[in-house]
Backbone as numpy.savetxt, mean C-alpha at the origin, in Angstrom:
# Nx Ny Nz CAx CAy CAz Cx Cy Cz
-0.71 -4.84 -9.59 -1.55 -3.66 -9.59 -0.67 -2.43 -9.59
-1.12 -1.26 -10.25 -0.82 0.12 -10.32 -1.83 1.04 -9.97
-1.02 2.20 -9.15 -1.75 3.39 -8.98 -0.98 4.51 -9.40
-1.53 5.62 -10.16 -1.09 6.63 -10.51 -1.22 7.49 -9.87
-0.19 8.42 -9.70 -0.11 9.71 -9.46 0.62 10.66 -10.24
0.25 11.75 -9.71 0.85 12.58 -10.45 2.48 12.56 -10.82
3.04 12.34 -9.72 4.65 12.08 -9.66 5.49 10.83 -9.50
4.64 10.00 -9.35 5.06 8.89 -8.85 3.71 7.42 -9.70
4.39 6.44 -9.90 3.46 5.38 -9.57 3.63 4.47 -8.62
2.86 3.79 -7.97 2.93 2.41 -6.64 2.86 1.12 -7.36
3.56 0.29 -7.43 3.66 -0.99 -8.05 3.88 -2.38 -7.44
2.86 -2.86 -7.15 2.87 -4.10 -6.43 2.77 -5.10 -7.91
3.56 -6.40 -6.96 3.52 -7.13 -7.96 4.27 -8.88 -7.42
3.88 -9.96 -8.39 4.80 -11.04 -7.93 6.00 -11.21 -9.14
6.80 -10.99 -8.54 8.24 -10.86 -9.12 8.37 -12.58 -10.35
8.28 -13.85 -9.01 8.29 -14.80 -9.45 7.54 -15.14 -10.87
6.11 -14.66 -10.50 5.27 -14.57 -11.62 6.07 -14.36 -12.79
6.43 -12.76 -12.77 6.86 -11.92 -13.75 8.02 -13.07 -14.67
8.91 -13.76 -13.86 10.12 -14.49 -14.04 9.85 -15.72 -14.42
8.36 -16.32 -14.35 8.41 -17.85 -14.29 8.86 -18.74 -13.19
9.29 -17.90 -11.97 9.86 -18.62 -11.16 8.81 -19.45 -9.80
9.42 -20.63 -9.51 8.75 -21.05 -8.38 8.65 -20.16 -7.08
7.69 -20.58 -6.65 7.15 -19.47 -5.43 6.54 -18.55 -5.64
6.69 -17.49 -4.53 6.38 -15.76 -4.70 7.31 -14.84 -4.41
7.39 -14.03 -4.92 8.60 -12.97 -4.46 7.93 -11.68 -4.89
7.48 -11.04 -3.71 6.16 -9.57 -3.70 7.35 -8.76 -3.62
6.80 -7.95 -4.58 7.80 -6.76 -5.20 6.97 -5.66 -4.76
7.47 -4.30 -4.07 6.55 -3.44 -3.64 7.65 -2.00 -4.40
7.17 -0.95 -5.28 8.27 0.11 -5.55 7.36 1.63 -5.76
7.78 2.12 -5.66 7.76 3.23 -6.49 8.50 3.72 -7.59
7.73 4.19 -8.48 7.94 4.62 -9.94 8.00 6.04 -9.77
9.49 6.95 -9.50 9.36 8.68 -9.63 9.14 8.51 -11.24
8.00 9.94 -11.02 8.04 10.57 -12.85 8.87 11.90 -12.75
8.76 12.15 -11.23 9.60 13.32 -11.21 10.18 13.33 -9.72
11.72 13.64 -9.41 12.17 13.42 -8.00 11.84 14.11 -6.84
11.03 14.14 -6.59 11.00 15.32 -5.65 10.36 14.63 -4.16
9.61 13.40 -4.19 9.98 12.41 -3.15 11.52 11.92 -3.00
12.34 11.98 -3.53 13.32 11.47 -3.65 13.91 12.56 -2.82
14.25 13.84 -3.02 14.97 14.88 -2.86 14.47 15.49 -1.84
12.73 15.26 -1.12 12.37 15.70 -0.01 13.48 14.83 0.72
13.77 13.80 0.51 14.58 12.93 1.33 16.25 13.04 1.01
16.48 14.26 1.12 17.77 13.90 1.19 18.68 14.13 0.38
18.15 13.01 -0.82 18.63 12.17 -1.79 18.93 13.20 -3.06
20.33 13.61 -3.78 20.22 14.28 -4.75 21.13 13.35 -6.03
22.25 12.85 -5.31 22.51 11.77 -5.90 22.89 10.38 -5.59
23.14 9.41 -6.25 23.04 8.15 -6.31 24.01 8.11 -4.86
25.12 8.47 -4.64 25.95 8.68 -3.73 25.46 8.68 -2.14
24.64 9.55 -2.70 23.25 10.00 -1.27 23.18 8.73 -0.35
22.33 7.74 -1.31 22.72 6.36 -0.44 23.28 5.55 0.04
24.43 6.09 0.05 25.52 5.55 1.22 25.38 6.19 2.43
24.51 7.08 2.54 24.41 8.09 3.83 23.23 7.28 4.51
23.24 6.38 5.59 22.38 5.56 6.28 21.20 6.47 6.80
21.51 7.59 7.24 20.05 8.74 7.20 19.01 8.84 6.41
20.07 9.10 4.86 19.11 9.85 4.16 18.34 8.51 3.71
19.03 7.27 3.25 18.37 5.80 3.08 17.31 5.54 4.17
17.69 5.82 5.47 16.19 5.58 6.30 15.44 6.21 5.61
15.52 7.88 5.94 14.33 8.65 5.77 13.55 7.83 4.00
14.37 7.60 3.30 13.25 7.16 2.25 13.05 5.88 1.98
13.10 5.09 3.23 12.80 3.68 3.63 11.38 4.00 4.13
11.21 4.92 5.26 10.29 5.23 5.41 9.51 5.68 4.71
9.83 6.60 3.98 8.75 7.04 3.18 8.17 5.66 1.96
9.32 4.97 1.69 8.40 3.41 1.03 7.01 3.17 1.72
7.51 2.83 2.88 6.78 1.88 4.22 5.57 3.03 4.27
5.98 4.08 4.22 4.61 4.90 4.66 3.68 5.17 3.43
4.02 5.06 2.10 3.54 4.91 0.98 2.51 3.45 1.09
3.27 2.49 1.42 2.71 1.26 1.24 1.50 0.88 2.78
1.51 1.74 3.74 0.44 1.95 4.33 -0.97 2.77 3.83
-0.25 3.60 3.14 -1.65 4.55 2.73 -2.59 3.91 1.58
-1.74 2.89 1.03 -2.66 2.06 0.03 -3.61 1.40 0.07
-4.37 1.35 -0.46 -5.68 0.20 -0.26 -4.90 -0.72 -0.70
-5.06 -1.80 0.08 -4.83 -3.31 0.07 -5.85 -4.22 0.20
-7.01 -5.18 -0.80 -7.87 -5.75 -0.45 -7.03 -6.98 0.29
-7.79 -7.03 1.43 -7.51 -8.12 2.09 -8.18 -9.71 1.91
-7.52 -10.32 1.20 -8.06 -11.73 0.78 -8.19 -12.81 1.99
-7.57 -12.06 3.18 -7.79 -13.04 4.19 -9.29 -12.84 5.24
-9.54 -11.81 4.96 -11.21 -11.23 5.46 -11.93 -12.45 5.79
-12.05 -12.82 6.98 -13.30 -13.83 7.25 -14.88 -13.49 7.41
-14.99 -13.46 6.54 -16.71 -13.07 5.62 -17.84 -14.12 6.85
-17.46 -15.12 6.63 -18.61 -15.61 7.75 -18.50 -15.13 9.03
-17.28 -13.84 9.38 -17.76 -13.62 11.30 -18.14 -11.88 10.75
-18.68 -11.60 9.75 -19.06 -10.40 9.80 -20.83 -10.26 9.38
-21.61 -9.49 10.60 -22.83 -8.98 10.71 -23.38 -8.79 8.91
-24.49 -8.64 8.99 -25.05 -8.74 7.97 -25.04 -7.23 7.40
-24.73 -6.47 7.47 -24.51 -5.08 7.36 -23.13 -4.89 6.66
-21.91 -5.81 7.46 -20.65 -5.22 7.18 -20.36 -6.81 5.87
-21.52 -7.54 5.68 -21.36 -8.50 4.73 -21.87 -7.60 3.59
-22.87 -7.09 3.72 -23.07 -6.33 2.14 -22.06 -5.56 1.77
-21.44 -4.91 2.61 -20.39 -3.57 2.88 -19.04 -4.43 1.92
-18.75 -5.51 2.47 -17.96 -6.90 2.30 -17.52 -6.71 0.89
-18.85 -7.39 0.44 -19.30 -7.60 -1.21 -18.97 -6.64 -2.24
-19.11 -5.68 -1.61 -18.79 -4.65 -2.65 -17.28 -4.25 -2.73
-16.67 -4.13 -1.28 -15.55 -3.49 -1.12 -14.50 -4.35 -2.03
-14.79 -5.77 -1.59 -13.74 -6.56 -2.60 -13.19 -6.32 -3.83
-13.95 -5.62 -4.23 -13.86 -5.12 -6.23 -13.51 -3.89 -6.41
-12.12 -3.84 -6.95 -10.86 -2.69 -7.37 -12.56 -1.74 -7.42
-12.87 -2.41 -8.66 -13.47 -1.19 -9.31 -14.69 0.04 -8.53
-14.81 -1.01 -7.30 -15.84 -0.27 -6.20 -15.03 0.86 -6.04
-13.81 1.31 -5.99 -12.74 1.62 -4.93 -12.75 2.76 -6.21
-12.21 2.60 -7.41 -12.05 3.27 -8.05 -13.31 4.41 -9.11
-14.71 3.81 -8.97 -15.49 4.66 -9.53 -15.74 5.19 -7.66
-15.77 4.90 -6.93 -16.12 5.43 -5.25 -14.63 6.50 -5.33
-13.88 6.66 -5.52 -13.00 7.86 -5.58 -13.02 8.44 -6.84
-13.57 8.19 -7.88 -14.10 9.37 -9.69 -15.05 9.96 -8.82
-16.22 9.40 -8.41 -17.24 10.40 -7.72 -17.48 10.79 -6.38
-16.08 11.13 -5.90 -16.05 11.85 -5.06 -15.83 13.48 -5.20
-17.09 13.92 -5.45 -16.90 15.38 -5.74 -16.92 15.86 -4.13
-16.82 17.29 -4.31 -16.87 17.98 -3.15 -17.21 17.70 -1.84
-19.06 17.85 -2.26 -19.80 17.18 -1.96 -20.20 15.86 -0.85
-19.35 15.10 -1.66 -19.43 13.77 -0.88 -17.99 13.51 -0.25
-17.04 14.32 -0.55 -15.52 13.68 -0.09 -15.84 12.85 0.77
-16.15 12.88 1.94 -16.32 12.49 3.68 -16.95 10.78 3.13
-17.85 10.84 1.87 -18.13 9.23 1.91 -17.06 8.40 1.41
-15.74 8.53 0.34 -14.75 7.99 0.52 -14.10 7.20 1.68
-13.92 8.06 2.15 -12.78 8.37 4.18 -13.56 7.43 4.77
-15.03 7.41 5.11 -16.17 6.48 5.72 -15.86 4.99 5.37
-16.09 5.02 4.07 -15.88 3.40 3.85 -14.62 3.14 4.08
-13.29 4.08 3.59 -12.30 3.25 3.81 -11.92 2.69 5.54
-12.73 4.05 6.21 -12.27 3.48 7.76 -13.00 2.40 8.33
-14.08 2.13 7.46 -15.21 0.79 7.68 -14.27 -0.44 7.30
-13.70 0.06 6.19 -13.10 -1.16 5.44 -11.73 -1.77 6.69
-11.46 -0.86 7.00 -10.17 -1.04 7.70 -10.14 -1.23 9.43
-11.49 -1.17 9.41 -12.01 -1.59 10.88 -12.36 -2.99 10.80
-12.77 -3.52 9.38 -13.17 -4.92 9.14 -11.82 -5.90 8.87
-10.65 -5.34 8.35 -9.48 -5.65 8.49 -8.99 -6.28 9.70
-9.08 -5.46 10.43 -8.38 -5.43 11.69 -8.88 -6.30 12.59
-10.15 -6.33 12.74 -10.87 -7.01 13.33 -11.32 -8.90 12.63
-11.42 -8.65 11.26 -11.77 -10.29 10.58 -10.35 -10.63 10.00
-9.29 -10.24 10.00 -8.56 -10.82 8.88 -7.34 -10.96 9.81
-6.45 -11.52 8.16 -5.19 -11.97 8.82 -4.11 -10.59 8.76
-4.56 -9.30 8.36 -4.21 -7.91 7.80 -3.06 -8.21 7.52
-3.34 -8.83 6.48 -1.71 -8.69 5.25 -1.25 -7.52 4.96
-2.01 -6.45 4.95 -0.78 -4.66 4.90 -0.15 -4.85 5.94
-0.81 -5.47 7.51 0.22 -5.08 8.47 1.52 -5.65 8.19
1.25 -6.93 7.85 2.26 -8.18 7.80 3.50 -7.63 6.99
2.81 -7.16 5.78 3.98 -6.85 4.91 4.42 -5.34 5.38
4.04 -5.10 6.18 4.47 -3.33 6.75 5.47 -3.85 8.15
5.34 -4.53 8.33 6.12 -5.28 9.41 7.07 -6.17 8.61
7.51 -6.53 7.78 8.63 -6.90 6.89 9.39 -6.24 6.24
8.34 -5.03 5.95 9.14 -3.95 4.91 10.24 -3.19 5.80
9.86 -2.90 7.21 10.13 -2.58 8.65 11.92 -3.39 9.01
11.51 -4.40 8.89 12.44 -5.60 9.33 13.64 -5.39 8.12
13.32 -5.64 6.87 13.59 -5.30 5.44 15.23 -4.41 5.92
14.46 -2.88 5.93 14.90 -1.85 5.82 16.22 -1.87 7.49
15.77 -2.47 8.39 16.44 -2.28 9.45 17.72 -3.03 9.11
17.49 -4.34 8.89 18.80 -5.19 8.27 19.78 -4.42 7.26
18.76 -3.89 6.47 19.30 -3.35 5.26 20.58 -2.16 5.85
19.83 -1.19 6.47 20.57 -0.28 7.27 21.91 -0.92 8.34
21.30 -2.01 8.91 22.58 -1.96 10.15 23.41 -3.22 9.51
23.15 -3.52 8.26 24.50 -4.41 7.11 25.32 -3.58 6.22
């Protein structure tokens, strides 16, 4: 999956897939179109990242990118949720709910976006196995090794 932005894209993906290879190997990146996440951090050239600072600070900013994402959670246990947050369920599962529910968010309605997603993410937390946390807690682990090797 991809999300666009203006400066950047988010790119999840299975690496293995991509390769033919056995297993999985979840690839999480950002795509600059223009540096300026890069350069809030620090970073002006390639060099930059030898500086264990400026590499945190945009470790973090990965990790904090890859929190703000919608992540459908495939581990959602649908049979311990009320009949209310099962219709809620049904819909949320499908990219495309997510994506015509943020086209028509005019003015207007902003606040019903924010609603579902904090519904969505209350149902997370509570029914599932919350695979964002999991992998936000690796990406975490990831980056710490990465830094103190």
């Amino acid at each position: 999956r991809q999300a666009e932005h203006a400066s950047y894209n988010l790119k999840a993906y299975d690496k293995a897939l991509q390769y033919e290879l056995s297993g999985r190997i979840f690839r999480w990146e950002i795509k600059m179109m223009r540096n300026e996440l890069i350069r809030r951090n620090g970073v002006q050239y390639l060099s930059d990242l030898l500086d264990k600072r400026k590499l945190e600070k945009l470790l973090k900013s990965l990790i904090k990118k890859w929190k703000e994402t919608l992540v459908l959670d495939p581990t959602i246990k649908a049979n311990e949720l009320n009949s209310s947050d099962y219709l809620n369920y049904n819909s949320w599962r499908h990219p495309d709910y997510w994506v015509k529910l943020r086209k028509n968010n005019t003015k207007s309605k902003r606040h019903y976006f924010s609603k579902e997603l904090k519904a969505y993410r209350r149902i997370v937390n509570n029914h599932s196995d919350n695979i964002q946390q999991s992998i936000a807690n690796i990406l975490k682990e990831k980056s710490k090794y990465l830094l103190e090797n």
